[in-house]
Coordinates of N, CA, C and O in Angstrom, one line a residue:
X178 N 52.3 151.8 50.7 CA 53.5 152.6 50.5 C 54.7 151.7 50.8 O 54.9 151.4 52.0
X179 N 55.6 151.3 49.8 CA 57.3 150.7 50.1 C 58.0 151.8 51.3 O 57.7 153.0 51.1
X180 N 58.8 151.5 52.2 CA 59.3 151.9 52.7 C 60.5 152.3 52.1 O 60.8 151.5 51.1
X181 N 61.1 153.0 52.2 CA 62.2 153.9 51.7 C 63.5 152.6 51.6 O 63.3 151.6 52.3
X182 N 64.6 152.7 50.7 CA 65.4 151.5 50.4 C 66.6 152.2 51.5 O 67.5 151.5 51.7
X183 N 66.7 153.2 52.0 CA 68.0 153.6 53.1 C 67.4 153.1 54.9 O 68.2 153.2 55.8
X184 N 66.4 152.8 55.0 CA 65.9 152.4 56.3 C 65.3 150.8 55.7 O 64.3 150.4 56.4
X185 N 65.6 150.1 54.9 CA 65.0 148.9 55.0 C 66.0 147.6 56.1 O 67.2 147.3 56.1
X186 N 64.9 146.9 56.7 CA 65.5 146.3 57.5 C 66.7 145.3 56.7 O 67.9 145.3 56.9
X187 N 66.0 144.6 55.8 CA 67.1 144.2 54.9 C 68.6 144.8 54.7 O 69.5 144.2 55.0
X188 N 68.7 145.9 54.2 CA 70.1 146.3 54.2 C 70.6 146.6 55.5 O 71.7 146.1 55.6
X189 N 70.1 147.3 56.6 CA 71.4 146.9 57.5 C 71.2 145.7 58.4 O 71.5 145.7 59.6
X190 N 70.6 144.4 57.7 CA 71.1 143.5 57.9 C 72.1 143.0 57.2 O 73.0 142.4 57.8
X191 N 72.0 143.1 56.0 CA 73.2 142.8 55.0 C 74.6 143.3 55.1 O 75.6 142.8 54.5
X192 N 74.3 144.8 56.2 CA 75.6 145.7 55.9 C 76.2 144.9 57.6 O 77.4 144.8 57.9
X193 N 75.3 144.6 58.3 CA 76.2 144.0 59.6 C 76.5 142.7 59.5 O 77.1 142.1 60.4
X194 N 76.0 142.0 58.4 CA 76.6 140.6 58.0 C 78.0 140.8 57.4 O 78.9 140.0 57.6
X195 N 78.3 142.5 56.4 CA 79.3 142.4 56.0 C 80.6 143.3 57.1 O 81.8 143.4 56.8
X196 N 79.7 143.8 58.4 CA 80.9 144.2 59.1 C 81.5 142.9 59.6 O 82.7 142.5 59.6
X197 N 80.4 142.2 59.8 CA 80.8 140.9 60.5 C 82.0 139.8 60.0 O 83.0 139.2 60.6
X198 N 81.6 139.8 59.0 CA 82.6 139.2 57.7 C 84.0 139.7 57.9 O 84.8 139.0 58.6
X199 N 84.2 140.8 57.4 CA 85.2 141.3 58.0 C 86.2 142.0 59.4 O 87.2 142.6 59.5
X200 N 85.0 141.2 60.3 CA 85.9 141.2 61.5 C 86.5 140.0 61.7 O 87.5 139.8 62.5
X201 N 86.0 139.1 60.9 CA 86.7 137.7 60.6 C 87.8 137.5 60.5 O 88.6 136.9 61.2
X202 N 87.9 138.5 59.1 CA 89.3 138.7 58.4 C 90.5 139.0 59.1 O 90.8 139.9 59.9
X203 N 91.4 137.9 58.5 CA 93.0 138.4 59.3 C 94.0 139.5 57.9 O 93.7 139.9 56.8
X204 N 95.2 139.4 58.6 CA 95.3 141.0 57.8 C 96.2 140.5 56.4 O 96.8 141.4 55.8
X205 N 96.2 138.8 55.9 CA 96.3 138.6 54.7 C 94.9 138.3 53.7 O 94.9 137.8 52.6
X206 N 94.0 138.7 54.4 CA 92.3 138.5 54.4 C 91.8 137.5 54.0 O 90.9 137.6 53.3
X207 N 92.2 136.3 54.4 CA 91.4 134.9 54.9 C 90.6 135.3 55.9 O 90.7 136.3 56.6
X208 N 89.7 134.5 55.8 CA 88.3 134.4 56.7 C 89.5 132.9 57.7 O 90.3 132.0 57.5
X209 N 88.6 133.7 59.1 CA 89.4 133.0 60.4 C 88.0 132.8 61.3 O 86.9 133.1 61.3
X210 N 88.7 132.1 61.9 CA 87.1 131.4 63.0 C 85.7 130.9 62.3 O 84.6 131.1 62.8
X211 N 85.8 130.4 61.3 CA 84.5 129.9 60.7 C 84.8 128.4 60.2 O 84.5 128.1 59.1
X212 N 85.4 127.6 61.2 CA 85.4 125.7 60.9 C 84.3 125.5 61.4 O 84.1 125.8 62.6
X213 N 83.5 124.9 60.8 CA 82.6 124.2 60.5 C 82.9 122.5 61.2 O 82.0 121.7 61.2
X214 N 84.1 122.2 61.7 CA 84.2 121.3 62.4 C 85.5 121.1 63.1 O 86.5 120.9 62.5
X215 N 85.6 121.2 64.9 CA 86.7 121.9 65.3 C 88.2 121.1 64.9 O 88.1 120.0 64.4
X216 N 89.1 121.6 65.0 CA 90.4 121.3 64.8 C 90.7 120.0 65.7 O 91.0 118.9 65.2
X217 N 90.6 120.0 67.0 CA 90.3 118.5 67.7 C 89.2 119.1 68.7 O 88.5 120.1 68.9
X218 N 89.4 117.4 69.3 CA 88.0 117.6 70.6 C 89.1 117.3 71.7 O 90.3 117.4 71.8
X219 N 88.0 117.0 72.8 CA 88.3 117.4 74.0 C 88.7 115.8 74.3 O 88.0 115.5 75.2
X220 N 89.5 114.6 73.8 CA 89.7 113.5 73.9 C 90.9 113.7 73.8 O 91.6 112.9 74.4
X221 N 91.6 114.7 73.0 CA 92.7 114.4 72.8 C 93.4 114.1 71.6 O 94.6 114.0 71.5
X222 N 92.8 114.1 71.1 CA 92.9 113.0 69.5 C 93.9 114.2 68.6 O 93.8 115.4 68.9
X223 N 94.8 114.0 67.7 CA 96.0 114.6 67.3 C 94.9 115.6 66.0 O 94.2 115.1 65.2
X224 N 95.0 116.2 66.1 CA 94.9 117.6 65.5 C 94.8 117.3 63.7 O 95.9 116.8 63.3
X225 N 93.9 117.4 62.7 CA 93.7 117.1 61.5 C 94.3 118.1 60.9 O 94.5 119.2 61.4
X226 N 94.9 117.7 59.1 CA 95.2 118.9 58.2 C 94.6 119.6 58.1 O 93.6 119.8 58.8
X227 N 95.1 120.3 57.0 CA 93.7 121.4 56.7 C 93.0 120.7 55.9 O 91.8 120.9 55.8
X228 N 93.8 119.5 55.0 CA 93.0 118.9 54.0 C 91.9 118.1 54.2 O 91.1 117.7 53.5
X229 N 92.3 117.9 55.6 CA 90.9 116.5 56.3 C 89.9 117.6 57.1 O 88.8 117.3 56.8
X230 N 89.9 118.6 57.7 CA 89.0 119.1 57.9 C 88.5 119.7 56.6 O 87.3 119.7 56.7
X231 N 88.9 120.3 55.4 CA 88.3 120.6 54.7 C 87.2 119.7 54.0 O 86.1 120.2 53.6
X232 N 87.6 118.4 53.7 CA 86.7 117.3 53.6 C 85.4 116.6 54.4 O 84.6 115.8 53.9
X233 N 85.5 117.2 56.1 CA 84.7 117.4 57.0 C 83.5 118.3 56.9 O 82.3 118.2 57.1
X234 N 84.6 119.7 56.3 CA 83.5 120.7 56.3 C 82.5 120.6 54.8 O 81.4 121.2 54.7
X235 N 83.3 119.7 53.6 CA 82.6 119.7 52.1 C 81.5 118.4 52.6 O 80.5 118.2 51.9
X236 N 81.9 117.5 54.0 CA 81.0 116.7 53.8 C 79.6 117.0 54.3 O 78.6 116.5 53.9
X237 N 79.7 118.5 55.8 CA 78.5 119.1 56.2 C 77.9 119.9 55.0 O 76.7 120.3 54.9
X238 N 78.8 120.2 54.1 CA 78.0 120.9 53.0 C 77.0 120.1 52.2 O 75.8 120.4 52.0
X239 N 77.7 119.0 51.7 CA 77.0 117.5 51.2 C 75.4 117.5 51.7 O 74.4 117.6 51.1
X240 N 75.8 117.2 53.0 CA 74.7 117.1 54.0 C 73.6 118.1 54.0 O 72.4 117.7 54.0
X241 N 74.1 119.4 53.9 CA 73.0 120.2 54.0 C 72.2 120.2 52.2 O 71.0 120.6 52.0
X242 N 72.8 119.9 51.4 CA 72.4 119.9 49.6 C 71.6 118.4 49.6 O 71.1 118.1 48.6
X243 N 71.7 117.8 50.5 CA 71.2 116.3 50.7 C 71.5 114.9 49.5 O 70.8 114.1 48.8
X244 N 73.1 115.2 49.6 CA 73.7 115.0 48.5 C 74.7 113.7 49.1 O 75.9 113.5 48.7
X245 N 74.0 113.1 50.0 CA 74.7 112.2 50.9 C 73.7 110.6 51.6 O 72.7 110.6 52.2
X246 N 74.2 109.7 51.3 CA 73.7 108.6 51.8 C 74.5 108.4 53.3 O 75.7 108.5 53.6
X247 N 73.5 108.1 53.8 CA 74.9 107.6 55.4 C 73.9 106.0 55.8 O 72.7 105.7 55.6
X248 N 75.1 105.1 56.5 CA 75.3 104.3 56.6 C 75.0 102.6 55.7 O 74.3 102.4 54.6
X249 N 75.6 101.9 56.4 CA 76.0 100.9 55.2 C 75.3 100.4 54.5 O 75.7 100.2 53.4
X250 N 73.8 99.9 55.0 CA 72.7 99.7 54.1 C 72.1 100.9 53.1 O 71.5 100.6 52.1
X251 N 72.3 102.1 53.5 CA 72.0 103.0 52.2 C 73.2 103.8 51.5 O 73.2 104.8 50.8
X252 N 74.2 103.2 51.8 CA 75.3 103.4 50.7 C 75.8 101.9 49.8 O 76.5 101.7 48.8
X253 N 75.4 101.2 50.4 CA 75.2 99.8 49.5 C 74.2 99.8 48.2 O 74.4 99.7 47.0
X254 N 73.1 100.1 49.2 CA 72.0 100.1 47.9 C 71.9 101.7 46.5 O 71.3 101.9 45.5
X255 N 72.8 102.4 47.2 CA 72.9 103.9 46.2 C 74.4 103.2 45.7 O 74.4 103.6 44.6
X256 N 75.5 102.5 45.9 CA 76.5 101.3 44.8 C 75.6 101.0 43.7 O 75.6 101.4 42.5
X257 N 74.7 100.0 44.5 CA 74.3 98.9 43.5 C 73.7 99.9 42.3 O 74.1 99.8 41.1
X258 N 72.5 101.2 43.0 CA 71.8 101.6 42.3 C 73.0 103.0 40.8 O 72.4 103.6 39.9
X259 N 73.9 103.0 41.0 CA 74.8 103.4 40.3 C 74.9 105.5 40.9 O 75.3 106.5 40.3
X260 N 74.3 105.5 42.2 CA 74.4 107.0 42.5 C 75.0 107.7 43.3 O 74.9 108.9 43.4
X261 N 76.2 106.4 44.2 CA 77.2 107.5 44.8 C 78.5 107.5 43.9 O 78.7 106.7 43.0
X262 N 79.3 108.5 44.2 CA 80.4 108.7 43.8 C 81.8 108.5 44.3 O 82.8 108.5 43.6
X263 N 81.5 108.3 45.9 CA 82.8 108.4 46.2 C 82.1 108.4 48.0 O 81.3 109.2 48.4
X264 N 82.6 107.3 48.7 CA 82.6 106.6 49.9 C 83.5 106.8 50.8 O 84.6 106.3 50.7
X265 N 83.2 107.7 52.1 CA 84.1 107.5 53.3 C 83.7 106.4 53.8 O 82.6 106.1 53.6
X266 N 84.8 105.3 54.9 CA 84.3 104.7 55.8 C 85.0 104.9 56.9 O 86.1 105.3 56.8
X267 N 84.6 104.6 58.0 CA 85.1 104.4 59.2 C 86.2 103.8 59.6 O 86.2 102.6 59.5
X268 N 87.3 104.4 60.1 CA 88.3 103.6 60.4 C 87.9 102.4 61.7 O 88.3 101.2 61.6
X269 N 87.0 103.1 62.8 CA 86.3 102.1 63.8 C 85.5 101.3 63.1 O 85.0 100.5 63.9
X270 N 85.0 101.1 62.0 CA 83.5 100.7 61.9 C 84.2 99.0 61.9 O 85.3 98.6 61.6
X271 N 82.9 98.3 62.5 CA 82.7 96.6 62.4 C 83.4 96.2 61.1 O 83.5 96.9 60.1
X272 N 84.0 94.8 61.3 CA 84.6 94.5 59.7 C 83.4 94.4 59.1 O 83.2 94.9 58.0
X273 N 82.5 93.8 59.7 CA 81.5 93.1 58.6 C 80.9 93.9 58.3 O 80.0 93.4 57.6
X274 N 80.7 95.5 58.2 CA 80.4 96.4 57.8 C 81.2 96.9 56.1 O 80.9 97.2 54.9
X275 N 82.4 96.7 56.8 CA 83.4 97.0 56.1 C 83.4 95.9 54.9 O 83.3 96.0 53.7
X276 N 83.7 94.8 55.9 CA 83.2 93.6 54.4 C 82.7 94.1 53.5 O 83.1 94.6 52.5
X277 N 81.2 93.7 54.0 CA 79.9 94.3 52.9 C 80.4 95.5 51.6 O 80.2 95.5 50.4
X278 N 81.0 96.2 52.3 CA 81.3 97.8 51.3 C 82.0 97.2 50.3 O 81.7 97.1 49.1
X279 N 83.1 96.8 51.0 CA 84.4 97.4 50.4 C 84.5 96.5 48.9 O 85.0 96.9 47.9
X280 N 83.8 95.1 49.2 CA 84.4 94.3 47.8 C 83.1 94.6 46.9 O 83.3 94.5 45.7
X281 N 81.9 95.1 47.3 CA 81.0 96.3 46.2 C 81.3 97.2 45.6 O 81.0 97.3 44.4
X282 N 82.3 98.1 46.4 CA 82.5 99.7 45.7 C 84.2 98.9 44.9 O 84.6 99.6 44.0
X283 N 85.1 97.8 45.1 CA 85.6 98.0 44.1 C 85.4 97.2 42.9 O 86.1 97.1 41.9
X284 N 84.1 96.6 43.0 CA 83.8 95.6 42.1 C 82.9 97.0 41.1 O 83.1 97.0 39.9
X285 N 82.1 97.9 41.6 CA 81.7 98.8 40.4 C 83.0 100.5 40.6 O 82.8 101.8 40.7
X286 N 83.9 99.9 40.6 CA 85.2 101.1 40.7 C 84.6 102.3 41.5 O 84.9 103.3 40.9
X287 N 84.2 102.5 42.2 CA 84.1 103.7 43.4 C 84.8 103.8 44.2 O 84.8 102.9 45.1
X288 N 85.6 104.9 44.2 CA 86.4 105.2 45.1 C 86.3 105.6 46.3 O 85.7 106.7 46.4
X289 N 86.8 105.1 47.5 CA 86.6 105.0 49.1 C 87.9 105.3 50.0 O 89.0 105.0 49.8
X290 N 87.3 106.0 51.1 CA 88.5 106.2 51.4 C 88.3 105.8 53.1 O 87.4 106.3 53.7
X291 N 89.2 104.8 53.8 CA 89.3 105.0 55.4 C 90.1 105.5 55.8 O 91.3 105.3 55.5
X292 N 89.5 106.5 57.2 CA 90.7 107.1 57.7 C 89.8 108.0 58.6 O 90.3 108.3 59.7
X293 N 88.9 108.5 58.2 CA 88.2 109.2 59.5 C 87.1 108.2 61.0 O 86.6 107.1 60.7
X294 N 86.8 108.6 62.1 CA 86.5 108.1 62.9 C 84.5 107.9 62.8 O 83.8 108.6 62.0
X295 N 84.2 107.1 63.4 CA 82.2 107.4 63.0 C 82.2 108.6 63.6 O 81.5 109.4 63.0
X296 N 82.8 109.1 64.8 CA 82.5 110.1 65.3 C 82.7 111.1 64.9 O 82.1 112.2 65.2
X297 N 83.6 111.0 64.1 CA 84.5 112.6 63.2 C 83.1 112.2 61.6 O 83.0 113.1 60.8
X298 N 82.6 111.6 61.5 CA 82.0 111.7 60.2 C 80.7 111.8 60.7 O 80.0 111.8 59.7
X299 N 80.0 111.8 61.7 CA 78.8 112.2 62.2 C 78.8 113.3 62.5 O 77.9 114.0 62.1
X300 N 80.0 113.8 63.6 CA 80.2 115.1 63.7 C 79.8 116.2 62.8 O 79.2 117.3 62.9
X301 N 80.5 115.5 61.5 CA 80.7 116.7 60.1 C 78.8 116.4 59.5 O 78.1 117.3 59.0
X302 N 78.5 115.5 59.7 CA 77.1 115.3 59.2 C 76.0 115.8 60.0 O 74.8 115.8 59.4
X303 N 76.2 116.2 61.4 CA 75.2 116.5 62.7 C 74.8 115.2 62.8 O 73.7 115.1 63.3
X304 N 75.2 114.1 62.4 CA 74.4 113.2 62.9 C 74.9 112.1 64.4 O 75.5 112.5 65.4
X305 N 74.8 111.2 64.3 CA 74.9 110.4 65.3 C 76.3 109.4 64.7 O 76.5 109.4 63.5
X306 N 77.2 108.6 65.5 CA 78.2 108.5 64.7 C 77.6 107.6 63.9 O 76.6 107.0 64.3
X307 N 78.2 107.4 62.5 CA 77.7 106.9 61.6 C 79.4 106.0 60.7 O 80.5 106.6 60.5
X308 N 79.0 104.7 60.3 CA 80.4 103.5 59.6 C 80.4 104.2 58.1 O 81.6 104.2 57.6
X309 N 79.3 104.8 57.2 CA 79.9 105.0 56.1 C 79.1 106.0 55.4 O 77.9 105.9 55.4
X310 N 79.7 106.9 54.6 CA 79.0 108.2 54.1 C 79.2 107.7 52.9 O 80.2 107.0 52.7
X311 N 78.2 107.9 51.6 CA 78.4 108.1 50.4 C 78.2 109.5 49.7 O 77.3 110.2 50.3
X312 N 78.6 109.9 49.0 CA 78.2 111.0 48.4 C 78.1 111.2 47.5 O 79.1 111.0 46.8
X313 N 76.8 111.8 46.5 CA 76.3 111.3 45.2 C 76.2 112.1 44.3 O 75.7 111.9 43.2
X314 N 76.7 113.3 44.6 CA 76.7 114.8 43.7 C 78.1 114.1 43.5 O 78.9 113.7 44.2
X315 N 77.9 114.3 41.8 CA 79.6 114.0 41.4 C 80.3 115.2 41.2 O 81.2 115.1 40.4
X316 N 80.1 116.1 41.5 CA 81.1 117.7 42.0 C 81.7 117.9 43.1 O 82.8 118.3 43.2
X317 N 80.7 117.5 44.2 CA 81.5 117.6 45.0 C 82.1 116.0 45.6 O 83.0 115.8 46.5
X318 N 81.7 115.2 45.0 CA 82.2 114.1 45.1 C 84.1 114.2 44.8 O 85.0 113.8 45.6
X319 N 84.4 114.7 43.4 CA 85.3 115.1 42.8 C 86.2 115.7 43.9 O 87.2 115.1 44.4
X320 N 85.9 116.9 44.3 CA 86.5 117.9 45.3 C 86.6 117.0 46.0 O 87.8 116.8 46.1
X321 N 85.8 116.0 46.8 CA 86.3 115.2 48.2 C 87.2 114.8 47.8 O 88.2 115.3 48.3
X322 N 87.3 113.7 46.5 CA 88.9 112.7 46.6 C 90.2 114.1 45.6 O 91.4 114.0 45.4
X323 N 89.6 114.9 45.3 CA 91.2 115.7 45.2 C 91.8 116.2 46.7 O 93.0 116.1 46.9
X324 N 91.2 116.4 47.4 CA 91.4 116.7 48.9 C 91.6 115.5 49.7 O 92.2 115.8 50.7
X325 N 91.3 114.5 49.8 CA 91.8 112.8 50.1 C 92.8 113.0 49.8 O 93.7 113.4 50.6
X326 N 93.1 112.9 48.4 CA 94.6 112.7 47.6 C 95.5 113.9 48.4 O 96.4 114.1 47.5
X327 N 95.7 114.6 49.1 CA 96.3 115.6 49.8 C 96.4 115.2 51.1 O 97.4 115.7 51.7
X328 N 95.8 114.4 51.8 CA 95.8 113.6 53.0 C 97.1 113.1 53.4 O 97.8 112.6 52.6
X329 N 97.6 113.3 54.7 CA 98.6 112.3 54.1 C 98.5 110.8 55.0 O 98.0 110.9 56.2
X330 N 98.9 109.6 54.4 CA 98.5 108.3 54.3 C 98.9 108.1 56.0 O 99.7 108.9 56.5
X331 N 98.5 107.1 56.8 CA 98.9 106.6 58.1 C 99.2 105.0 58.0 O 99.1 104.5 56.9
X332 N 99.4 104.6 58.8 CA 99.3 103.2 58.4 C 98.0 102.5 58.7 O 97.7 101.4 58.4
X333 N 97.5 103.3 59.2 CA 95.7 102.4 59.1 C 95.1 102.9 58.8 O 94.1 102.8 59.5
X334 N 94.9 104.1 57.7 CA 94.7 104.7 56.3 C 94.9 103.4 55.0 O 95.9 102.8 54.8
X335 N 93.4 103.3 54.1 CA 93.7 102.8 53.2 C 92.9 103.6 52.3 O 92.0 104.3 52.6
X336 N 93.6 103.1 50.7 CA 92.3 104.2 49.9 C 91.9 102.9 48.8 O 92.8 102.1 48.6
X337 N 90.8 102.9 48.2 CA 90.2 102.5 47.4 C 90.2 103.0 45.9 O 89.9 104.2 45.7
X338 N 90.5 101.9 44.9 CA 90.8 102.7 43.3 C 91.4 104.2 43.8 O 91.7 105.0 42.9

């Protein structure tokens, strides 16, 4: 015998996901309290746009679709192999890291951007700090660098093509 559709556990779980939802809500009804990667840490470090955390949070999404290479030997070889789209690097990362990358991705035009920390790009990935993300879904690849291009530039900020 199906259990009746007004007592299934399913719907009021569905219906307290959507009270929940809406306790979120502020009273122009944006969803509030759901970053996916905090505004700063406990170092101190100056406070990101919305446009760089949003790029944080598209890159844990990346991550979860597995739509992401991380670090420099497997974002070299997904270059060569013609499958990322669009390269964060490390503002800390080793030159010779950076070497390696950078005259690859502009010799096959991929666009790269530095400006986030290993620690801010591991963060957004759960992983460990990590010198360089690629990302190979060309959709959300897209979304990353229109939201880059919103960034605004520092002086040890550089962007690639």
């Amino acid at each position: 015998c199906l259990p009746s559709s007004r007592n299934s556990p399913w719907k009021t779980k569905r219906a307290s996901l959507h009270r929940r939802r809406n306790e979120l809500r502020d009273k122009s009804g944006a969803l509030t309290g759901l970053t996916a990667v905090p505004d700063n840490d406990d170092s101190g470090a100056p406070r990101r746009s919305a446009s760089a955390r949003a790029v944080l949070d598209l890159l844990g999404l990346s991550t979860r679709a597995g739509a992401v290479a991380f670090g420099t030997d497997a974002v070299r070889s997904a270059a060569r192999e013609g499958e990322v789209h669009q390269v964060l690097l490390a503002k800390d990362a080793a030159e010779g890291q950076q070497g390696k990358l950078v005259p690859l991705l502009d010799a096959r035009r991929i666009p790269y951007y530095i400006g986030f920390s290993r620690k801010e790009l591991g963060d957004a990935t759960g992983r460990a700090p990590v010198s360089a993300v690629g990302l190979t879904n060309p959709k959300l690849a897209k979304r990353v660098g229109e939201l880059l291009k919103a960034i605004p530039l520092l002086e040890d900020q550089q962007r690639g093509n």
